[in-house]
mmCIF file with all atom_site columns, C-alpha atoms in Angstrom:
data_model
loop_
_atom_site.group_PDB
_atom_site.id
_atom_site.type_symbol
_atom_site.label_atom_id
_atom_site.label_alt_id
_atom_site.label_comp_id
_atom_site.label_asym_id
_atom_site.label_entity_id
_atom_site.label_seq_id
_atom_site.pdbx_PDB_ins_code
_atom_site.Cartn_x
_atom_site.Cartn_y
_atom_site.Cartn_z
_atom_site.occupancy
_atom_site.B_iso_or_equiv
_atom_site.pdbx_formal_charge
_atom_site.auth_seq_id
_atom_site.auth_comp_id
_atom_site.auth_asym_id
_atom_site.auth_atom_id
_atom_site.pdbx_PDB_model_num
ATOM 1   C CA . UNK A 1 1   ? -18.455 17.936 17.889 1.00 82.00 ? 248 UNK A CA 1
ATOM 2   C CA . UNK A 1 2   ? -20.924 20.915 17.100 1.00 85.00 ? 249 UNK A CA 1
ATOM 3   C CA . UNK A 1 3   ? -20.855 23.622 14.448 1.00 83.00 ? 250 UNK A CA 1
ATOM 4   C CA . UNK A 1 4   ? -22.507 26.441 16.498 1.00 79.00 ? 251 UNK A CA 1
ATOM 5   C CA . UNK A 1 5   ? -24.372 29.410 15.038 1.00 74.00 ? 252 UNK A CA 1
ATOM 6   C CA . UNK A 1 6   ? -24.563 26.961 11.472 1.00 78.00 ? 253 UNK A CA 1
ATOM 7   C CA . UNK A 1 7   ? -25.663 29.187 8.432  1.00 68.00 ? 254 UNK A CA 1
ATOM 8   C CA . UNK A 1 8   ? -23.673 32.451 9.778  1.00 68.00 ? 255 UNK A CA 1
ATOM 9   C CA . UNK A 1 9   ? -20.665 34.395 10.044 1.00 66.00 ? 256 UNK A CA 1
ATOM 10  C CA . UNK A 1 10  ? -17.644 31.642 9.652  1.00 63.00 ? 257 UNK A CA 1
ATOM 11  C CA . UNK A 1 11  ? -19.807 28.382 9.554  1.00 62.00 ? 258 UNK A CA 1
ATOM 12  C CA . UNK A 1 12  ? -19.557 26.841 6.542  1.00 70.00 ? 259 UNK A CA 1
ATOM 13  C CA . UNK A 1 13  ? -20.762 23.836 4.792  1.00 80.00 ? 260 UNK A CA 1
ATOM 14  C CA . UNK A 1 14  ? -17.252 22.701 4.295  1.00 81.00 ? 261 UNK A CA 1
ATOM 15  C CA . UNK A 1 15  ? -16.722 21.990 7.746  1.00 81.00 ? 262 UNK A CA 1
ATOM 16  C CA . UNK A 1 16  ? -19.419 19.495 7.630  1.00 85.00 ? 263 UNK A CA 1
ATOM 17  C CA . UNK A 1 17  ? -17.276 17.870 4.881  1.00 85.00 ? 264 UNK A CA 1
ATOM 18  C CA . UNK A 1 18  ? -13.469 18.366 6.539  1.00 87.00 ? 265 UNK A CA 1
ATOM 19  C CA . UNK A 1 19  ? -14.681 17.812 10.649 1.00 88.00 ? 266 UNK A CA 1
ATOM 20  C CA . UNK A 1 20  ? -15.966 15.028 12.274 1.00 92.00 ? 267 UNK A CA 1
ATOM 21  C CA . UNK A 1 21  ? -19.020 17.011 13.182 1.00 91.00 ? 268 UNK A CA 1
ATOM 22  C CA . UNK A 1 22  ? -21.634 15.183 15.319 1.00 94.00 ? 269 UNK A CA 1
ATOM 23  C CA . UNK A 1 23  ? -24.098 18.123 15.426 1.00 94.00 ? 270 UNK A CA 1
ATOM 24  C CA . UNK A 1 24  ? -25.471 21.193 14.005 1.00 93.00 ? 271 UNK A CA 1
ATOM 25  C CA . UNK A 1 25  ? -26.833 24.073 15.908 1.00 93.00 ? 272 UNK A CA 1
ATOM 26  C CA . UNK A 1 26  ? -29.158 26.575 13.742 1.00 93.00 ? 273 UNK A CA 1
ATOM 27  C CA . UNK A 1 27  ? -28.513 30.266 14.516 1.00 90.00 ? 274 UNK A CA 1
ATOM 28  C CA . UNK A 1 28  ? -31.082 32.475 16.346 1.00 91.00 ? 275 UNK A CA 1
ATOM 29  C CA . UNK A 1 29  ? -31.340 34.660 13.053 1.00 90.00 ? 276 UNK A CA 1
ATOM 30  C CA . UNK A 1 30  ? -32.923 31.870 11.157 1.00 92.00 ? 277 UNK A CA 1
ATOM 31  C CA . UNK A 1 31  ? -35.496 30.499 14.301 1.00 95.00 ? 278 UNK A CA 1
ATOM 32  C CA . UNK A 1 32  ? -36.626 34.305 15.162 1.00 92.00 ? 279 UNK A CA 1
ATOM 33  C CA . UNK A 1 33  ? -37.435 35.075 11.654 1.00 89.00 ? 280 UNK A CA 1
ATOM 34  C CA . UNK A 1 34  ? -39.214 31.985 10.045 1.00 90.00 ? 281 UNK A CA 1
ATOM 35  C CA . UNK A 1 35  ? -42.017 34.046 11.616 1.00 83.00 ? 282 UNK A CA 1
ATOM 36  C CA . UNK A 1 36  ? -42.349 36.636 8.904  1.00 87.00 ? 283 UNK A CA 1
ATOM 37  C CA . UNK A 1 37  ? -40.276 35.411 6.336  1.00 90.00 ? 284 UNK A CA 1
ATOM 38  C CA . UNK A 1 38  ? -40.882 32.359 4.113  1.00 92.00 ? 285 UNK A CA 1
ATOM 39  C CA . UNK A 1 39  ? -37.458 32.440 2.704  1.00 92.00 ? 286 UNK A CA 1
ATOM 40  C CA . UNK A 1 40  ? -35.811 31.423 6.902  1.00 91.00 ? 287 UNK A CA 1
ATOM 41  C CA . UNK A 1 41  ? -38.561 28.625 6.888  1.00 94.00 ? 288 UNK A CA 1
ATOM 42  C CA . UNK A 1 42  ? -37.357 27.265 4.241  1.00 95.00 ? 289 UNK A CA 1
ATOM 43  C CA . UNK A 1 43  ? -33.442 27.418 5.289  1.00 93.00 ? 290 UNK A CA 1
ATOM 44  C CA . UNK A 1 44  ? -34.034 25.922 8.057  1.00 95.00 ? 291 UNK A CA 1
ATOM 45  C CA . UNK A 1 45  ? -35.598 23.338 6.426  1.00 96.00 ? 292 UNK A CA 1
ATOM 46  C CA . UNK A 1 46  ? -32.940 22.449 4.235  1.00 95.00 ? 293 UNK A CA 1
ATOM 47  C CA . UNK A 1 47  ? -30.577 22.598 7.016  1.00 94.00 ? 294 UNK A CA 1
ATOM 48  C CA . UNK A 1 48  ? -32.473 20.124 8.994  1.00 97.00 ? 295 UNK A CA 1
ATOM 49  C CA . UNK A 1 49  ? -32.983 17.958 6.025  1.00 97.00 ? 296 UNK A CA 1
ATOM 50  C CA . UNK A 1 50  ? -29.090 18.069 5.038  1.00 94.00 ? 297 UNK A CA 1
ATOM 51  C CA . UNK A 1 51  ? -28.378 17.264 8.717  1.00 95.00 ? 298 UNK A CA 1
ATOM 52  C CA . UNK A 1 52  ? -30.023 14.167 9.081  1.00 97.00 ? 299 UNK A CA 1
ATOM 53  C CA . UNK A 1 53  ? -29.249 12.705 4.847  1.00 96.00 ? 300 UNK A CA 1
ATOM 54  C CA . UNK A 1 54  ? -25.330 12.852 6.589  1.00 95.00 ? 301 UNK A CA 1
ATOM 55  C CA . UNK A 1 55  ? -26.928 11.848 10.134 1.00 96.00 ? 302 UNK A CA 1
ATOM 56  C CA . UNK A 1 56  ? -26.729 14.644 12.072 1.00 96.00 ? 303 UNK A CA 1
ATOM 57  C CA . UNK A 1 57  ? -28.346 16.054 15.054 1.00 97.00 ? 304 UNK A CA 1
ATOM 58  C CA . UNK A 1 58  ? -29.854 19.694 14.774 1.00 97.00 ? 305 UNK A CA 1
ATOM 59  C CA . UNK A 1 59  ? -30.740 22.021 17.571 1.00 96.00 ? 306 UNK A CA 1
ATOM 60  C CA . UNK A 1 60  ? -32.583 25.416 17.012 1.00 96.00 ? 307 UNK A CA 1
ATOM 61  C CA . UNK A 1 61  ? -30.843 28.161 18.992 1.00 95.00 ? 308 UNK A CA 1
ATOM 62  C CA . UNK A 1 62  ? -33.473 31.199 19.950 1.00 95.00 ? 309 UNK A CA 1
ATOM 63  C CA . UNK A 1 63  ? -36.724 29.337 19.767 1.00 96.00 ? 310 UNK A CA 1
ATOM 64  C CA . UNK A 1 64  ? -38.909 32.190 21.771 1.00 95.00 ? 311 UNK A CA 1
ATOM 65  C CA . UNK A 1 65  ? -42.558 31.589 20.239 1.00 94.00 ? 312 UNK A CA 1
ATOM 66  C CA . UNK A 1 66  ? -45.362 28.483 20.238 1.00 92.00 ? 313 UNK A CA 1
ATOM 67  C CA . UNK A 1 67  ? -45.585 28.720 16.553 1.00 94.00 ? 314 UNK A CA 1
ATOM 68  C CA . UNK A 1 68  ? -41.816 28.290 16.108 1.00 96.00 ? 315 UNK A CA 1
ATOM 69  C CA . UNK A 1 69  ? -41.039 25.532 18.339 1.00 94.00 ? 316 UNK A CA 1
ATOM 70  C CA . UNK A 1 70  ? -44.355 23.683 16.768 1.00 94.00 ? 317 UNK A CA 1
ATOM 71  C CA . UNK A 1 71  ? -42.129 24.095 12.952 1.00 96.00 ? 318 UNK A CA 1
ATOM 72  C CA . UNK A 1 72  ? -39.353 22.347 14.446 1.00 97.00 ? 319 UNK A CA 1
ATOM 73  C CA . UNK A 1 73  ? -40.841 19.333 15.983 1.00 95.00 ? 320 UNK A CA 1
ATOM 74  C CA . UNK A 1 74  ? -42.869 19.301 12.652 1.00 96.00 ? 321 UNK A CA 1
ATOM 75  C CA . UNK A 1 75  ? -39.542 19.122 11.183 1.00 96.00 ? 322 UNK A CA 1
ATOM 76  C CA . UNK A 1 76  ? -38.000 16.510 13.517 1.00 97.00 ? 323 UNK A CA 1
ATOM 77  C CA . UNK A 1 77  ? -35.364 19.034 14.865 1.00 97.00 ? 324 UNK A CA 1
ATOM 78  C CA . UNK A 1 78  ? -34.038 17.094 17.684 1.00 97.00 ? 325 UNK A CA 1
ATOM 79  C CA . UNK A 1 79  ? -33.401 19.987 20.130 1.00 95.00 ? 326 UNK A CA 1
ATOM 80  C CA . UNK A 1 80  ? -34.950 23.470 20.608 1.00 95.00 ? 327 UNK A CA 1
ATOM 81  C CA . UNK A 1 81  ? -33.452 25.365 23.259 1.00 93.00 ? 328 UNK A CA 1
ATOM 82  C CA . UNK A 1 82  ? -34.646 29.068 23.717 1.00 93.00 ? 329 UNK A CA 1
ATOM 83  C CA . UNK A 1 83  ? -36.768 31.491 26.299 1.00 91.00 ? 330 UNK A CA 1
ATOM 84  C CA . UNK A 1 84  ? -40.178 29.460 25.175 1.00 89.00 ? 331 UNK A CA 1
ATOM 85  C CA . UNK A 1 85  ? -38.624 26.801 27.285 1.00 83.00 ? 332 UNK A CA 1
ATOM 86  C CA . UNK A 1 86  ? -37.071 29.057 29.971 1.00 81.00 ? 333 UNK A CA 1
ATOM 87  C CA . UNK A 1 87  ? -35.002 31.803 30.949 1.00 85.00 ? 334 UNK A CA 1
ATOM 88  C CA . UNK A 1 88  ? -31.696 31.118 32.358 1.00 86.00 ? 335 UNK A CA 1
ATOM 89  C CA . UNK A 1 89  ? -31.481 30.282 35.722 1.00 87.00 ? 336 UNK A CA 1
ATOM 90  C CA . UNK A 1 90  ? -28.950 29.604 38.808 1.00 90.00 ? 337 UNK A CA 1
ATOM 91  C CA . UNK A 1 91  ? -28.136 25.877 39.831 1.00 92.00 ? 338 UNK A CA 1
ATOM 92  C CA . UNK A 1 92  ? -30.249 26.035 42.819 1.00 92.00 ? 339 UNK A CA 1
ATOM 93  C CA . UNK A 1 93  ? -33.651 26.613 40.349 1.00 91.00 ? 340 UNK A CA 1
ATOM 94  C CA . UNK A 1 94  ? -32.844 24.178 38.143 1.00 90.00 ? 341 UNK A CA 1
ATOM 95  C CA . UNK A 1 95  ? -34.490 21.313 39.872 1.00 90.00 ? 342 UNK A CA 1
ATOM 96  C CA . UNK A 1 96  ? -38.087 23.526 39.641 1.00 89.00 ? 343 UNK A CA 1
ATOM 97  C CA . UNK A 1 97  ? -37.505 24.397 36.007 1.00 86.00 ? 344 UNK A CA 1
ATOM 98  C CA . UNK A 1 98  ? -36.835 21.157 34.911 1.00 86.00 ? 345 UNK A CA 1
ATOM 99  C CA . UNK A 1 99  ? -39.792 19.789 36.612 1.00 89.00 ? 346 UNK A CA 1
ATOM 100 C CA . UNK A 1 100 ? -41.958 22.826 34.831 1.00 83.00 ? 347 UNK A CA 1
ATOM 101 C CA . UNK A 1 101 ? -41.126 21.751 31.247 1.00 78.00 ? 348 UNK A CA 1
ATOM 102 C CA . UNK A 1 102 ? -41.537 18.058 31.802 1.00 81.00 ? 349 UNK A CA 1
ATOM 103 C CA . UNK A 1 103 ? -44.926 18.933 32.893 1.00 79.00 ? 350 UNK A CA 1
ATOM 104 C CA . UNK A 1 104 ? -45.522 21.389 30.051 1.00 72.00 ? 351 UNK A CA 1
ATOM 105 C CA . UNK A 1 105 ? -44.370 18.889 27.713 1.00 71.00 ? 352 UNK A CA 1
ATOM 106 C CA . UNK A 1 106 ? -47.068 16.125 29.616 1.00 75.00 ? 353 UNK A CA 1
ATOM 107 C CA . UNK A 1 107 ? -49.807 18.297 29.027 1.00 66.00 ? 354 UNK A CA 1
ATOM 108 C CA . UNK A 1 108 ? -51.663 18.195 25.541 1.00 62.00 ? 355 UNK A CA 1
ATOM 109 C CA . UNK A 1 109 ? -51.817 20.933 23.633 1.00 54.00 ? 356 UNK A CA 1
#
């Protein structure tokens, strides 16, 4: 069980305490503006860090930059799932796509 869009509108830290909650997905809001603001680097920090103390997955919603998806892996976020990695596409490009990133993530950086 996930607690999507964690750090927003109606999740709450509570339901890491009353669920038996498996993962925790960070909202966009946080991953588009560690950019420019010191203050979402550091939440997301902390949420990664309180995710895996109570042994947690994390994924970053949103990740659309380099720079941000670098922060993450730094961190040991898990999963990063955004338009850096791809756009959304139909079943039938799938195959191609997936082949892309596995050679973008074989190639040094």
């Amino acid at each position: 069980m996930a607690v999507d869009d964690f750090g927003v509108s109606y999740s709450s830290l509570e339901y890491l305490n009353r669920f038996p909650i498996d993962e925790v997905k960070i909202d966009r809001s946080f991953i588009q503006n560690m950019t420019n603001n010191e203050k979402s680097k550091e939440i997301v920090s902390a949420i990664i860090s309180l995710a895996h103390n109570l042994h947690l997955t994390v994924t970053a919603e949103g990740v659309e930059t380099e720079q941000q998806a670098q922060f993450l892996i730094e961190k040991q976020c898990e999963q990063l799932q955004g338009f850096y990695f791809s756009r959304p596409v139909s079943l039938e490009q799938l195959p191609n796509t997936i082949v892309s990133l596995q050679n973008i993530m074989k190639s040094p950086t």
